[in-house]
Amino acid sequence: MVAASATARVTAGVSFAARLAFDRVSHEFSPTAATLHEVSLAAEPGEVLCLLGPSGSGKTTLLRIAAGIEAQTRGSVLLNDREIAGPSVFLPPEQRSIGLVFQDFALFPHLTILDNVRFGLTALSREEARREAMISLARVGLEDYAGSYPHILSGGEQQRVALARAIAPRPAVLLMDEPFSGLDSRLKDTVRAETLEILRRSRATAIVVTHDAEEAMRMGDRIALLKDGRLVQLGTAQELYNSPATLFAAGFFSEINVFEARVEDGAVDTPLGRFDAGGLADGTSASVAFRLSAFDVSQTHGEIPARVVSRRFLGVVELLELAVPGADRLVRARVRCGALSNPNREIWLTVRKPDVLVFERTQEST
Ligand SMILES: Nc1ncnc2c1ncn2[C@@H]1O[C@H](COP(=O)(O)OP(=O)(O)OP(=O)(O)O)[C@@H](O)[C@H]1O
């Protein structure tokens, strides 16, 4: 039994995967400026949960509250159903079993890579700390660089050292704040994939902050979308993309054209056609969103006449701006290159229904 758990320790890399939950967490930096409003969500054991949202939506504040660097104003944070921060409890960061990775890696330039990784292992003897740090470095594939200094490593390798340092104490949960934003775009894909692989192998529960929807879709088992300190939607990438809860969520995951309409006889009329109102009551003001991928184009046939105002070649696809009768603004469409083979500007559109989303128009969505 002891031997089995010792093996598990070495191969798992994290002592146990935990559930981290926020229960109605609110926060304000000043009485007039609320940062978070009653946010409730949980990262399940072993899951990679991405906190996604535009700048200022409260992602970093939520992460700092989980880490114990910031205290919430109301609500609780629970680790495996044990309150670690709440009305009557506040565990300091070092007692939370939570690891942190920041965007700037924050490696000490004057310490060797081994010593950088060993840095947080103060509870262990020097030799034990060395062994654990080497296990952690091996996990990120950098054990051969243990005696070198950070400056000889590429940005991606430095990020792996930062990850090794964060997982070395075998935290129950890893928190990562925009961990790839310091990397150039070519390196980003590789380091992101490597990080995901390391997280999977170590079976860590991870919360990753990003403002990039594609990054969240690539990394997250689930995604929590935040706006103005509120949770907009929590679900898998498919759920958020296919069934966005609000117009904001729809626009965050794909570029859209939006038309306003009033629901009549269960449907909405737009310059791009008439569509089912998805159960909205007659008389409701609606926002009708068309993804840029919603259009099939043809020079001979279709449902809606349109005139090509501009074409931009993007490789596999081209981006069109179209004048459509009755539309007070240009409609943008993303179509396969070659779909319009001759230079004739008068074309026809056919709208794909699954790429049309109808929302009740709210103040928030305007
Ligand atoms: N120390 C602070 N004092 C006062 N206001 C702050 C402080 N830190 C953050 N804020 C404000 O709180 C809000 C949420 O900030 P936060 O950094 O959590 O958002 P974010 O979603 O992580 O944004 P970003 O992607 O730009 O980092 C913002 O309006 C920000 O200006």
Coordinates of C-alpha atoms and ligand atoms in Angstrom, one line a residue:
M1 CA 0.0 0.0 0.0
V2 CA 2.8 2.4 1.0
A3 CA 4.8 1.3 -2.1
A4 CA 1.8 1.8 -4.3
S5 CA 1.1 5.3 -3.1
A6 CA 4.8 6.2 -3.3
T7 CA 4.7 5.1 -7.0
A8 CA 1.6 7.1 -7.5
R9 CA 3.3 10.1 -6.1
V10 CA 6.2 9.8 -8.5
T11 CA 4.1 9.1 -11.6
A12 CA 1.1 11.4 -10.7
G13 CA 3.3 14.4 -10.0
V14 CA 0.5 16.0 -8.0
S15 CA -0.5 14.6 -4.6
F16 CA -4.2 14.6 -5.4
A17 CA -6.5 16.4 -7.8
A18 CA -8.8 18.6 -5.9
R19 CA -12.1 20.4 -6.6
L20 CA -11.8 24.2 -6.2
A21 CA -15.1 26.0 -5.9
F22 CA -16.2 29.7 -5.7
D23 CA -19.5 30.1 -3.9
R24 CA -21.2 33.4 -4.6
V25 CA -17.9 35.3 -4.5
S26 CA -18.1 39.1 -4.7
H27 CA -15.3 41.6 -4.6
E28 CA -14.8 45.3 -4.7
F29 CA -11.7 47.3 -4.6
S30 CA -13.7 50.3 -3.4
P31 CA -17.3 50.6 -2.3
T32 CA -18.3 52.2 -5.6
A33 CA -16.4 49.8 -7.9
A34 CA -17.5 46.2 -7.8
T35 CA -15.0 43.8 -9.5
L36 CA -16.9 40.5 -9.0
H37 CA -20.6 39.9 -8.5
E38 CA -21.7 36.7 -6.8
V39 CA -19.6 34.4 -9.0
S40 CA -20.3 30.7 -8.4
L41 CA -18.3 28.1 -10.3
A42 CA -16.1 25.1 -9.7
A43 CA -13.1 23.4 -11.3
E44 CA -13.6 19.7 -10.9
P45 CA -10.7 17.3 -10.0
G46 CA -8.3 16.9 -12.8
E47 CA -10.1 19.4 -15.0
V48 CA -8.6 22.3 -16.9
L49 CA -11.0 25.2 -16.5
C50 CA -10.4 28.3 -18.5
L51 CA -11.5 31.7 -17.1
L52 CA -12.2 33.7 -20.3
G53 CA -13.3 37.3 -20.6
P54 CA -12.3 40.7 -21.9
S55 CA -9.9 43.0 -20.1
G56 CA -11.3 44.1 -16.8
S57 CA -13.8 41.3 -16.5
G58 CA -12.4 40.1 -13.2
K59 CA -10.5 37.0 -14.2
T60 CA -7.2 37.9 -12.5
T61 CA -9.0 39.0 -9.3
L62 CA -10.8 35.7 -9.1
L63 CA -7.5 33.8 -9.5
R64 CA -5.9 36.0 -6.8
I65 CA -8.8 35.3 -4.5
A66 CA -8.3 31.5 -5.0
A67 CA -4.6 31.9 -4.3
G68 CA -5.2 33.9 -1.1
I69 CA -3.4 37.0 -2.5
E70 CA -6.6 38.9 -2.5
A71 CA -9.6 38.5 -0.1
Q72 CA -13.2 38.5 -1.4
T73 CA -15.7 40.9 0.1
R74 CA -18.5 38.2 0.3
G75 CA -18.9 34.5 -0.5
S76 CA -16.5 31.6 0.0
V77 CA -13.7 29.6 -1.7
L78 CA -13.7 25.9 -1.1
L79 CA -11.1 23.3 -1.7
N80 CA -12.6 19.8 -1.7
D81 CA -15.6 21.2 0.2
R82 CA -13.4 22.6 2.9
E83 CA -13.7 26.4 3.2
I84 CA -10.3 28.0 2.7
A85 CA -11.6 31.6 2.5
G86 CA -15.0 32.8 3.8
P87 CA -16.7 34.9 6.4
S88 CA -14.9 33.2 9.2
V89 CA -11.8 31.6 7.6
F90 CA -8.8 32.8 5.7
L91 CA -6.0 30.4 4.9
P92 CA -2.8 32.2 3.9
P93 CA -1.5 31.3 0.4
E94 CA 1.2 28.9 1.6
Q95 CA -1.4 26.7 3.4
R96 CA -3.7 26.3 0.4
S97 CA -1.9 23.7 -1.7
I98 CA -2.3 25.9 -4.7
G99 CA 0.5 26.6 -7.3
L100 CA 0.8 29.7 -9.4
V101 CA 2.2 30.4 -12.9
F102 CA 2.3 33.9 -14.1
Q103 CA 2.7 35.3 -17.6
D104 CA 6.2 36.6 -17.0
F105 CA 7.5 33.2 -15.7
A106 CA 9.2 35.2 -12.8
L107 CA 12.4 33.0 -12.8
F108 CA 15.3 34.2 -10.7
P109 CA 18.1 34.9 -13.1
H110 CA 20.9 34.4 -10.6
L111 CA 19.7 30.9 -9.5
T112 CA 20.3 27.7 -11.5
I113 CA 17.2 26.1 -13.1
L114 CA 17.3 23.4 -10.4
D115 CA 17.4 26.0 -7.6
N116 CA 14.5 27.9 -9.3
V117 CA 12.4 24.8 -9.2
R118 CA 13.6 23.9 -5.7
F119 CA 12.7 27.4 -4.4
G120 CA 9.2 26.6 -3.1
L121 CA 10.2 23.3 -1.5
T122 CA 11.3 24.8 1.8
A123 CA 9.4 22.2 3.9
L124 CA 11.7 19.4 2.6
S125 CA 15.3 18.6 3.4
R126 CA 17.9 19.9 0.9
E127 CA 18.3 16.4 -0.6
E128 CA 14.6 15.7 -0.8
A129 CA 14.0 19.0 -2.3
R130 CA 16.6 18.3 -4.9
R131 CA 15.0 15.0 -5.7
E132 CA 11.6 16.4 -6.0
A133 CA 12.8 19.3 -8.2
M134 CA 14.6 16.8 -10.5
I135 CA 11.4 14.8 -10.8
S136 CA 9.5 17.9 -11.7
L137 CA 12.1 19.0 -14.2
A138 CA 12.0 15.6 -15.8
R139 CA 8.3 15.9 -16.1
V140 CA 8.7 19.0 -18.3
G141 CA 11.6 17.4 -20.2
L142 CA 14.3 19.8 -18.9
E143 CA 16.3 17.7 -16.4
D144 CA 19.5 18.1 -18.5
Y145 CA 19.4 21.8 -17.9
A146 CA 19.3 21.5 -14.1
G147 CA 22.7 23.2 -13.6
S148 CA 22.2 25.9 -16.2
Y149 CA 20.9 29.4 -15.7
P150 CA 17.5 30.6 -17.1
H151 CA 19.0 33.0 -19.7
I152 CA 20.2 30.2 -21.9
L153 CA 16.7 28.9 -22.3
S154 CA 14.1 29.9 -24.9
G155 CA 10.9 31.6 -23.8
G156 CA 9.0 28.3 -24.1
E157 CA 11.6 26.4 -22.0
Q158 CA 11.5 29.1 -19.4
Q159 CA 7.8 28.7 -19.2
R160 CA 8.3 25.0 -18.7
V161 CA 10.7 25.7 -15.8
A162 CA 8.0 28.0 -14.3
L163 CA 5.5 25.1 -14.7
A164 CA 8.0 22.6 -13.1
R165 CA 8.4 25.0 -10.2
A166 CA 4.7 25.3 -9.7
I167 CA 4.1 21.5 -9.8
A168 CA 7.1 20.6 -7.7
P169 CA 5.3 21.0 -4.3
R170 CA 2.5 18.8 -5.7
P171 CA -0.2 21.4 -5.3
A172 CA -3.9 20.3 -5.3
V173 CA -4.7 23.1 -7.8
L174 CA -2.6 25.0 -10.3
L175 CA -3.6 28.6 -11.2
M176 CA -2.2 30.1 -14.4
D177 CA -2.6 33.7 -15.3
E178 CA -2.2 34.3 -19.0
P179 CA 0.6 31.8 -19.0
F180 CA 1.4 32.1 -22.7
S181 CA 1.0 35.8 -23.4
G182 CA 4.7 36.4 -23.2
L183 CA 5.5 34.0 -26.0
D184 CA 5.5 34.8 -29.7
S185 CA 2.6 33.3 -31.6
R186 CA 4.5 30.4 -33.3
L187 CA 6.0 29.3 -29.9
K188 CA 2.6 29.7 -28.2
D189 CA 0.9 26.7 -29.9
T190 CA 3.7 24.3 -29.0
V191 CA 4.1 25.5 -25.4
R192 CA 0.4 25.4 -24.9
A193 CA 0.2 21.8 -26.2
E194 CA 3.1 20.8 -24.0
T195 CA 1.6 22.4 -21.0
L196 CA -1.7 20.7 -21.5
E197 CA 0.1 17.3 -21.9
I198 CA 2.0 17.9 -18.6
L199 CA -1.2 18.9 -16.8
R200 CA -2.9 15.8 -18.1
R201 CA -0.1 13.5 -17.0
S202 CA 0.1 15.1 -13.6
R203 CA -3.7 14.9 -13.3
A204 CA -3.6 18.4 -11.9
T205 CA -6.7 20.5 -11.5
A206 CA -5.9 23.7 -13.3
I207 CA -7.6 27.1 -13.7
V208 CA -6.1 29.1 -16.6
V209 CA -6.9 32.7 -17.3
T210 CA -7.0 33.9 -20.8
H211 CA -8.7 36.6 -22.9
D212 CA -8.4 34.6 -26.1
A213 CA -11.4 32.5 -26.9
E214 CA -9.4 30.2 -29.2
E215 CA -6.9 29.5 -26.5
A216 CA -9.7 28.7 -24.1
M217 CA -11.2 26.3 -26.7
R218 CA -7.9 24.6 -27.3
M219 CA -7.0 24.2 -23.6
G220 CA -10.2 24.1 -21.5
D221 CA -12.2 21.0 -20.6
R222 CA -14.7 23.7 -19.7
I223 CA -14.8 27.4 -20.1
A224 CA -16.2 30.0 -17.7
L225 CA -17.0 33.2 -19.6
L226 CA -16.9 36.4 -17.5
K227 CA -18.0 39.9 -18.3
D228 CA -18.0 42.9 -15.9
G229 CA -17.3 40.7 -13.0
R230 CA -20.3 38.3 -13.7
L231 CA -20.3 34.7 -14.9
V232 CA -22.0 34.8 -18.3
Q233 CA -21.8 31.1 -19.1
L234 CA -20.0 27.9 -18.0
G235 CA -19.7 24.9 -20.2
T236 CA -17.6 23.1 -22.8
A237 CA -16.3 24.9 -25.9
Q238 CA -19.0 23.2 -28.0
E239 CA -21.7 24.4 -25.6
L240 CA -20.5 28.0 -25.5
Y241 CA -19.9 28.1 -29.3
N242 CA -23.1 26.3 -30.4
S243 CA -25.5 27.7 -27.7
P244 CA -24.2 31.0 -26.4
A245 CA -26.3 32.3 -23.5
T246 CA -26.1 35.9 -24.7
L247 CA -25.2 38.0 -27.7
F248 CA -21.9 38.9 -25.9
A249 CA -21.1 35.2 -25.6
A250 CA -21.9 34.7 -29.3
G251 CA -19.7 37.6 -30.3
F252 CA -16.8 36.4 -28.1
F253 CA -16.6 33.0 -29.8
S254 CA -17.2 34.0 -33.4
E255 CA -17.4 37.2 -35.4
I256 CA -21.0 38.1 -36.1
N257 CA -23.3 40.5 -38.0
V258 CA -26.1 41.8 -35.8
F259 CA -29.5 43.1 -36.8
E260 CA -32.3 44.3 -34.5
A261 CA -35.8 43.0 -35.1
R262 CA -39.2 42.7 -33.3
V263 CA -40.7 39.2 -32.8
E264 CA -43.9 38.8 -34.8
D265 CA -45.8 35.5 -35.2
G266 CA -42.9 33.7 -33.5
A267 CA -40.3 34.9 -36.1
V268 CA -38.0 37.8 -36.8
D269 CA -37.7 39.6 -40.1
T270 CA -34.2 40.8 -41.1
P271 CA -32.7 42.0 -44.4
L272 CA -31.1 38.5 -44.6
G273 CA -34.5 36.7 -44.3
R274 CA -37.1 35.6 -41.8
F275 CA -36.0 33.3 -39.0
D276 CA -37.7 31.4 -36.1
A277 CA -37.5 33.5 -32.9
G278 CA -36.5 30.5 -30.8
G279 CA -39.4 30.8 -28.4
L280 CA -39.2 34.5 -27.7
A281 CA -42.7 36.0 -27.2
D282 CA -44.3 38.2 -29.9
G283 CA -43.4 41.9 -29.4
T284 CA -40.0 41.1 -27.9
S285 CA -37.1 43.2 -29.2
A286 CA -34.5 40.8 -30.5
S287 CA -30.9 40.9 -31.7
V288 CA -30.3 38.5 -34.6
A289 CA -26.7 37.4 -34.9
F290 CA -25.3 35.9 -38.1
R291 CA -21.9 34.2 -37.9
L292 CA -19.6 35.2 -40.7
S293 CA -19.7 31.5 -41.7
A294 CA -23.5 31.7 -42.1
F295 CA -23.4 32.4 -45.9
D296 CA -23.2 30.2 -48.9
V297 CA -22.5 32.4 -52.0
S298 CA -23.2 31.8 -55.6
Q299 CA -23.1 33.8 -58.8
T300 CA -26.2 32.1 -60.2
H301 CA -28.7 31.3 -57.5
G302 CA -29.6 31.9 -53.8
E303 CA -32.2 33.5 -51.5
I304 CA -30.9 37.0 -51.0
P305 CA -29.3 39.3 -53.6
A306 CA -26.1 41.0 -52.6
R307 CA -23.4 43.2 -54.1
V308 CA -19.7 42.5 -53.3
V309 CA -18.2 45.8 -51.9
S310 CA -14.8 44.4 -50.9
R311 CA -12.9 41.0 -51.0
R312 CA -9.9 40.2 -48.8
F313 CA -7.9 37.1 -49.5
L314 CA -7.0 35.2 -46.3
G315 CA -5.7 32.0 -47.7
V316 CA -8.2 29.2 -47.3
V317 CA -11.0 31.6 -47.0
E318 CA -11.8 35.1 -48.1
L319 CA -13.6 37.9 -46.2
L320 CA -16.3 39.7 -48.1
E321 CA -18.1 42.9 -47.4
L322 CA -21.6 42.8 -48.9
A323 CA -24.3 45.4 -49.6
V324 CA -27.6 43.8 -49.0
P325 CA -31.0 45.5 -49.9
G326 CA -32.6 46.8 -46.7
A327 CA -29.5 46.5 -44.6
D328 CA -28.2 49.8 -43.2
R329 CA -24.7 48.4 -42.9
L330 CA -22.4 46.1 -44.8
V331 CA -22.7 42.4 -44.1
R332 CA -19.4 40.5 -43.6
A333 CA -19.1 37.0 -44.8
R334 CA -16.3 34.4 -44.7
V335 CA -16.4 32.1 -47.7
R336 CA -14.2 29.4 -49.1
C337 CA -11.6 30.8 -51.6
G338 CA -12.8 30.0 -55.1
A339 CA -16.5 30.1 -54.2
L340 CA -16.8 33.2 -56.4
S341 CA -14.8 32.4 -59.5
N342 CA -15.6 35.4 -61.7
P343 CA -15.3 39.1 -60.9
N344 CA -19.0 39.7 -61.2
R345 CA -20.0 41.8 -58.1
E346 CA -23.7 40.9 -58.2
I347 CA -24.1 37.6 -56.2
W348 CA -26.6 35.5 -54.3
L349 CA -26.6 34.5 -50.6
T350 CA -28.1 31.5 -48.9
V351 CA -28.2 31.7 -45.1
R352 CA -27.3 28.6 -43.1
K353 CA -29.9 28.4 -40.3
P354 CA -27.6 26.9 -37.6
D355 CA -25.4 29.9 -37.9
V356 CA -28.2 32.3 -37.0
L357 CA -28.7 33.0 -33.3
V358 CA -31.6 35.0 -31.9
F359 CA -31.4 36.7 -28.5
E360 CA -33.7 38.9 -26.5
R361 CA -32.3 42.4 -26.8
T362 CA -31.2 43.6 -23.4
Q363 CA -29.4 46.7 -22.2
E364 CA -26.3 44.6 -21.6
S365 CA -26.3 43.3 -25.2
T366 CA -26.3 46.7 -26.7
Ligands
LIG1 N1 -5.5 47.0 -7.3 C1 -6.6 47.5 -7.9 N2 -7.2 48.6 -7.4 C2 -8.3 49.0 -8.0 N3 -9.0 48.5 -9.0 C3 -8.4 47.3 -9.6 C4 -7.2 46.8 -9.0 N4 -6.9 45.7 -9.7 C5 -7.8 45.5 -10.7 N5 -8.7 46.5 -10.6 C6 -9.9 46.7 -11.4 O1 -10.7 45.6 -11.2 C7 -11.3 45.2 -12.5 C8 -11.0 43.7 -12.8 O2 -9.6 43.6 -13.0 P1 -9.0 42.2 -13.3 O3 -7.5 42.4 -13.4 O4 -9.4 41.2 -12.3 O5 -9.6 41.9 -14.7 P2 -9.1 40.9 -15.8 O6 -10.3 40.3 -16.4 O7 -8.0 40.0 -15.3 O8 -8.4 41.9 -16.8 P3 -7.0 41.8 -17.7 O9 -7.3 40.7 -18.7 O10 -6.8 43.1 -18.3 O11 -5.9 41.4 -16.7 C9 -10.8 46.1 -13.5 O12 -11.8 47.1 -13.7 C10 -9.6 46.7 -12.9 O13 -9.3 48.0 -13.3

